[in-house]
mmCIF file of C-alpha atoms in Angstrom:
data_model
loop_
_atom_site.group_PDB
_atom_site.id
_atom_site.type_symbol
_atom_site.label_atom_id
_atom_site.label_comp_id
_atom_site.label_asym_id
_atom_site.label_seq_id
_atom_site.Cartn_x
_atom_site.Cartn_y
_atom_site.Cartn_z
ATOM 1 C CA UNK A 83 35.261 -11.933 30.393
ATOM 2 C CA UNK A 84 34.928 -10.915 26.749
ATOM 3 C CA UNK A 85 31.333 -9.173 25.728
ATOM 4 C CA UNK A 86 30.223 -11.799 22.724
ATOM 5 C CA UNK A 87 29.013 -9.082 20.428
ATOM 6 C CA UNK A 88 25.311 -10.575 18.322
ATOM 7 C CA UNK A 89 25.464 -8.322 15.674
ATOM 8 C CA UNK A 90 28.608 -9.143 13.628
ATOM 9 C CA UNK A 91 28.564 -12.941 12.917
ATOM 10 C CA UNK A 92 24.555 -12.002 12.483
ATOM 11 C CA UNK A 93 25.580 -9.488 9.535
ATOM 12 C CA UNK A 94 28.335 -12.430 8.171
ATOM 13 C CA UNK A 95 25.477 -14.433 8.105
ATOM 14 C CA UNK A 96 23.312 -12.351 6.303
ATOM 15 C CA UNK A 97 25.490 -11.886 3.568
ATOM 16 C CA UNK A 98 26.447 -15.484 3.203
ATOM 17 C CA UNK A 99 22.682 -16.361 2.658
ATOM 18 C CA UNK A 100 22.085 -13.751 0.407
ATOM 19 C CA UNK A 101 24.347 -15.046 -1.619
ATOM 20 C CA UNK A 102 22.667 -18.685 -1.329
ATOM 21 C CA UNK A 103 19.177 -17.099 -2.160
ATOM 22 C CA UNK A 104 20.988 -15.371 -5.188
ATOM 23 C CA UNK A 105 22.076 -18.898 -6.523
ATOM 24 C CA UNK A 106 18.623 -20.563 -6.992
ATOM 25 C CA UNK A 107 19.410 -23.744 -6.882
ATOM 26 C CA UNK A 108 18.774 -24.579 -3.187
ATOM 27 C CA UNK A 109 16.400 -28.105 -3.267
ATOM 28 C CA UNK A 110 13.840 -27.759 -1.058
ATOM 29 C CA UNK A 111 15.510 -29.544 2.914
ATOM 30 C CA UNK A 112 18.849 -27.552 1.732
ATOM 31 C CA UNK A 113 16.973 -24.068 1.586
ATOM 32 C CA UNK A 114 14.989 -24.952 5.234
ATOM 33 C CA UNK A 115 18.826 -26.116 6.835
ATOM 34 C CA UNK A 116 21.398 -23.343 4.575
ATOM 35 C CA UNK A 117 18.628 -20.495 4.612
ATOM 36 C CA UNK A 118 15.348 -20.672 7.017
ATOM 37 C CA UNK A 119 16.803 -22.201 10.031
ATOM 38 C CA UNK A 120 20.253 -19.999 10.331
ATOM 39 C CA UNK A 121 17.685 -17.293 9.896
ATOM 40 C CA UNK A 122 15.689 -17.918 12.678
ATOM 41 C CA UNK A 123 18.653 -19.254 14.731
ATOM 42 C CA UNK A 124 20.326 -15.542 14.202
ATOM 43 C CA UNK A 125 16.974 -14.085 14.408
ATOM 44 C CA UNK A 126 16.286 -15.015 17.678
ATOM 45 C CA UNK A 127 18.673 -13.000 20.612
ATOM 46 C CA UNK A 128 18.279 -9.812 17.480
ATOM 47 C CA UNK A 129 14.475 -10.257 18.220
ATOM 48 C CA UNK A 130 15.119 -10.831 21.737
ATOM 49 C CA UNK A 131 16.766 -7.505 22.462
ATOM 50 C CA UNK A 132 14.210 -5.658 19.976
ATOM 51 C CA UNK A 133 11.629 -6.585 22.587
ATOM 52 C CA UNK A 134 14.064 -5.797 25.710
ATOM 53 C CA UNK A 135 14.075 -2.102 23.938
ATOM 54 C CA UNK A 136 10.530 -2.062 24.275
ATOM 55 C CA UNK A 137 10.271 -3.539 27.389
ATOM 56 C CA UNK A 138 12.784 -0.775 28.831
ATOM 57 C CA UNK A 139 10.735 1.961 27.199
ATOM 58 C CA UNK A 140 7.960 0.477 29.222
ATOM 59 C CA UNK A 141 9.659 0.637 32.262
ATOM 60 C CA UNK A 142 11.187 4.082 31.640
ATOM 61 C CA UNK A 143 7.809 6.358 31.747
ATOM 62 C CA UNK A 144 7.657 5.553 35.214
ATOM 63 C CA UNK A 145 11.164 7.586 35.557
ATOM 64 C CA UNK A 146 10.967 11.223 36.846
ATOM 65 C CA UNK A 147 10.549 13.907 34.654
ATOM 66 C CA UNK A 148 14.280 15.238 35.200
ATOM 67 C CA UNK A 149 15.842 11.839 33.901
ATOM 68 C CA UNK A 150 13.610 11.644 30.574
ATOM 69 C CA UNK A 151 16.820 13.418 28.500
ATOM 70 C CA UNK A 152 18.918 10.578 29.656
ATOM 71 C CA UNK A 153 16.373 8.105 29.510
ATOM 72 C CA UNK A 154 16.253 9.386 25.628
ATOM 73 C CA UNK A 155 19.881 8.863 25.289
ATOM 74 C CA UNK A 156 19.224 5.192 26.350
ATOM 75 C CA UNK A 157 16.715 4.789 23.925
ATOM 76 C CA UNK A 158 18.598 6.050 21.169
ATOM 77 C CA UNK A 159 21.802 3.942 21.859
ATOM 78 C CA UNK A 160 19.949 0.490 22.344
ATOM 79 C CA UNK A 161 18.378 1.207 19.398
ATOM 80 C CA UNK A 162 21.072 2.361 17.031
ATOM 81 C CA UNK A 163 23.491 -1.178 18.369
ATOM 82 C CA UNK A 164 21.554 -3.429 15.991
ATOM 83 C CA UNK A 165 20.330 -0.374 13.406
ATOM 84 C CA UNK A 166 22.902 -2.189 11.090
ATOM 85 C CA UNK A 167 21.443 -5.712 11.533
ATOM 86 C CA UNK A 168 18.313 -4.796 10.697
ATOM 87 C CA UNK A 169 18.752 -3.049 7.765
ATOM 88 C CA UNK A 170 20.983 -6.370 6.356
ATOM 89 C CA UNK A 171 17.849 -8.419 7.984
ATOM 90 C CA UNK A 172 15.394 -6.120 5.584
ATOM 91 C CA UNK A 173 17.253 -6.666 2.616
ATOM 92 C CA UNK A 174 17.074 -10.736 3.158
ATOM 93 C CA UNK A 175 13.764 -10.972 3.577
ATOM 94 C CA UNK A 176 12.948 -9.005 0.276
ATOM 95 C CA UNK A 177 15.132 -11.362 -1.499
ATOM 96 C CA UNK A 178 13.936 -14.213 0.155
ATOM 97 C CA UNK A 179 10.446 -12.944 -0.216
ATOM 98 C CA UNK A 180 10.758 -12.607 -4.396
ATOM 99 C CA UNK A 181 12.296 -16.185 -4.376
ATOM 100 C CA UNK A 182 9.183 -17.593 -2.225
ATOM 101 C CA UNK A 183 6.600 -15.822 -4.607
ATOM 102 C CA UNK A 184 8.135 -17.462 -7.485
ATOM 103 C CA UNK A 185 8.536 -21.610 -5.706
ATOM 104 C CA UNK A 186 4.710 -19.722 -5.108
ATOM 105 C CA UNK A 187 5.375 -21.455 -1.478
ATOM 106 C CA UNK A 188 2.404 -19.700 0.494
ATOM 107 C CA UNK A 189 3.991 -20.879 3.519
ATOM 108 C CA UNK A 190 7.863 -19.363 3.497
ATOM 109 C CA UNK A 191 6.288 -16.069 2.393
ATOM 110 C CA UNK A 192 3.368 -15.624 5.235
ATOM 111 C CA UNK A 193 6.725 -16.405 7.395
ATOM 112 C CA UNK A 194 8.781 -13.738 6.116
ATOM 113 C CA UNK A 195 5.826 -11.221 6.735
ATOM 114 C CA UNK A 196 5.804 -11.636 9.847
ATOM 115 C CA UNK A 197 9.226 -11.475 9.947
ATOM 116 C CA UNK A 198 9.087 -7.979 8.107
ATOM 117 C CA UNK A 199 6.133 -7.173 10.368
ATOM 118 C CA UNK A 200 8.147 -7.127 13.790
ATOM 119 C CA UNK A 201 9.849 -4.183 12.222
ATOM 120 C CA UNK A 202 7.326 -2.755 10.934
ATOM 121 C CA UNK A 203 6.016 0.689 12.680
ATOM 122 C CA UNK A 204 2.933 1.090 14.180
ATOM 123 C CA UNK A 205 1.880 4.903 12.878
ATOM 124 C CA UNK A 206 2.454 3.974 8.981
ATOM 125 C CA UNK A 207 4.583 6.372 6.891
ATOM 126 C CA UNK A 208 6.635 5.937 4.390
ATOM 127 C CA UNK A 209 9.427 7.826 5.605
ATOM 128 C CA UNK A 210 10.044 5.887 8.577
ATOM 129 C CA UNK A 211 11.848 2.966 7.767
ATOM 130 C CA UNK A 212 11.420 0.924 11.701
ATOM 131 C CA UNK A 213 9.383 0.335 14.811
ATOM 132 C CA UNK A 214 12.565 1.569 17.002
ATOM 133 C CA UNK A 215 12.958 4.635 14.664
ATOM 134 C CA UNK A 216 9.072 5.491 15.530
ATOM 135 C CA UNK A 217 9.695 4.496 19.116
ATOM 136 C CA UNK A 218 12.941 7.447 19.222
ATOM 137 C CA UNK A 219 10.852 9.997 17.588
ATOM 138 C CA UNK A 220 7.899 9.370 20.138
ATOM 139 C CA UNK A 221 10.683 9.501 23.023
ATOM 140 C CA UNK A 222 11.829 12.947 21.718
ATOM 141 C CA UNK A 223 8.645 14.382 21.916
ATOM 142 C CA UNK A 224 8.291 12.732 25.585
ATOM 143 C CA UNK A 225 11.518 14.114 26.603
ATOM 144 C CA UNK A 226 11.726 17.471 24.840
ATOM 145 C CA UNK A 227 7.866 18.746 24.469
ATOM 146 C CA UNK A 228 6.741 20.887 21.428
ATOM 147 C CA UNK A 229 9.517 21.882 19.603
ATOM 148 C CA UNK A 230 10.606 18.114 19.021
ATOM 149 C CA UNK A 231 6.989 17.355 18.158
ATOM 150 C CA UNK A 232 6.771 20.186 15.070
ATOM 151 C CA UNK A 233 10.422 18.995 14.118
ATOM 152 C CA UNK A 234 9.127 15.499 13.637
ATOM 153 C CA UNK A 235 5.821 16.636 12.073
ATOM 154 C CA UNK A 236 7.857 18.759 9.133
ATOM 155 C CA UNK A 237 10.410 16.061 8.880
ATOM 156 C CA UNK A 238 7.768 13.081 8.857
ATOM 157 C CA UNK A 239 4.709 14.038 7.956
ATOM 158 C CA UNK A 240 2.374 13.095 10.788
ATOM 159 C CA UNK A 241 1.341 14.292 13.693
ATOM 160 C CA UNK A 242 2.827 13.464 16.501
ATOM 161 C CA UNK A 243 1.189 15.938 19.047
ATOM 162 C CA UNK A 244 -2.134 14.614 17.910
ATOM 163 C CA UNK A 245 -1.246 10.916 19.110
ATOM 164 C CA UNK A 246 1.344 11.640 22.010
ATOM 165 C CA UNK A 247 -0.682 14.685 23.695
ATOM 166 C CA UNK A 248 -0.340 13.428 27.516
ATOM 167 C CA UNK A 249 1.655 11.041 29.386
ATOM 168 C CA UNK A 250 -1.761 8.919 29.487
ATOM 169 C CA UNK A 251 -1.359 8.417 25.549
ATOM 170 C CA UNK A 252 1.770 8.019 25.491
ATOM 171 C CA UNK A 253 1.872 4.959 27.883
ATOM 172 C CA UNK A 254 -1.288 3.488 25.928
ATOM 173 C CA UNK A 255 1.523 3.630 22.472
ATOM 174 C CA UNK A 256 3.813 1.769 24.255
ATOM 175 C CA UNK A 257 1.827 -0.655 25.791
ATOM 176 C CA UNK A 258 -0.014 -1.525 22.497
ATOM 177 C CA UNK A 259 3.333 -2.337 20.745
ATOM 178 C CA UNK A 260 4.632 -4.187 23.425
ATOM 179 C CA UNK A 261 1.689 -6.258 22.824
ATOM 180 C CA UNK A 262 2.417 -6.253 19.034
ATOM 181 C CA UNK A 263 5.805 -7.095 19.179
ATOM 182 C CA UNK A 264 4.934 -9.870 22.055
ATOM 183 C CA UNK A 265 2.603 -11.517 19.479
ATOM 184 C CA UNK A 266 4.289 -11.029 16.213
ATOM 185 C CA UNK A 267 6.997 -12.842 18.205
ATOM 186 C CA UNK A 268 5.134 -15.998 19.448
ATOM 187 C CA UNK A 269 3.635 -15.905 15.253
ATOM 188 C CA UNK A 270 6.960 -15.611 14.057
ATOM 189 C CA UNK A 271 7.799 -18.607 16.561
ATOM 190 C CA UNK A 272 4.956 -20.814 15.153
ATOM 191 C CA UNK A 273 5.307 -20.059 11.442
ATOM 192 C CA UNK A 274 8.934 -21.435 11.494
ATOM 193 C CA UNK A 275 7.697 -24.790 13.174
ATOM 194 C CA UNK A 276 5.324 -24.982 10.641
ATOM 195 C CA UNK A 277 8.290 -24.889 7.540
ATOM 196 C CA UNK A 278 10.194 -27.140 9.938
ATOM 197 C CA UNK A 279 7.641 -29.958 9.770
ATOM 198 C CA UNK A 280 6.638 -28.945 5.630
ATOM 199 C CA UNK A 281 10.133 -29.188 5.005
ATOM 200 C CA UNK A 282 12.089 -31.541 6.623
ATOM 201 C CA UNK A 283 9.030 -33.262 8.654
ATOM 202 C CA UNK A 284 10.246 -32.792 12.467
#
């Protein structure tokens, strides 16, 4: 049985409405069906497996401390199977984001936000471009104590010991993004029946 692989026709996709945004002439119903809906449509099993990620990395402090090296390794390979996605996702919703501001359409652009902010990380710094990539570096100072920690700090910026000190804090991290990403989902969810109904009523 062949392995239907999300991220390709996702990335196809991407580019094709980039291209639509780029042409502003979309009417209103044609940018909801060519633009918002594909969007969301594609969105969906990406945003689905984002929060599987975090829902492993849950599950995975409750591992021994012998497997957290390969329980790293995990991490990093879910994460880096849709790095490409998102970064094609990031640069739709800033040019979907300008074109909003200027229809000044209140609506598409608290959408896209929350779109943006399911990505967004949790610690702010500039440096860090995603959620997942905070959620690795946090992981590497799980699995491989100190030295990973000062790494991060010098490469980053922040301090990572002073946040992820114990197991204890550690666990409270994850559980609060869970919860973030949880509830940015369900907004994200909403928003886009609310553009259904402004833009093509139902």
């Amino acid at each position: 049985m062949a392995i239907l692989d999300p991220v390709s026709p996702f990335l196809a996709l991407i580019d094709h409405l980039i291209s639509l945004v780029r042409e502003r002439k979309t009417r209103r119903r044609d940018y909801f069906e060519k633009i918002i809906d594909p969007l969301y449509t594609q969105f969906t099993p990406l945003g689905e497996d984002y929060l599987k990620l975090f829902r492993f990395a849950t599950g995975a402090l409750e591992r021994p401390k012998r497997a957290r090296k390969t329980t790293l390794a995990e991490i990093r390979a879910k994460r880096e199977e849709f790095e490409a996605a998102r970064a094609k996702l990031r640069a739709l919703l800033e040019r979907c984001e300008e074109d909003a501001k200027k229809r000044r359409d209140d609506d598409l652009v608290t959408f896209l936000r929350a779109l943006v902010k399911f990505f967004t990380p949790m610690v702010l710094t500039p440096s860090i471009g995603s959620l997942s990539r905070e959620l690795v570096n946090f992981f590497e100072v799980w699995a491989e104590g100190k030295n990973a920690a000062a790494h991060l700090e010098r490469k980053y910026g922040y301090g990572v010991r002073s946040v992820h000190t114990s197991d204890e804090s550690f666990k409270y991290y994850i559980t609060q993004v869970t919860a973030r990403q949880e509830s940015a989902w369900y907004e994200i969810a909403g928003r886009y029946m609310e553009l259904k109904l402004k833009y093509v009523g139902g």
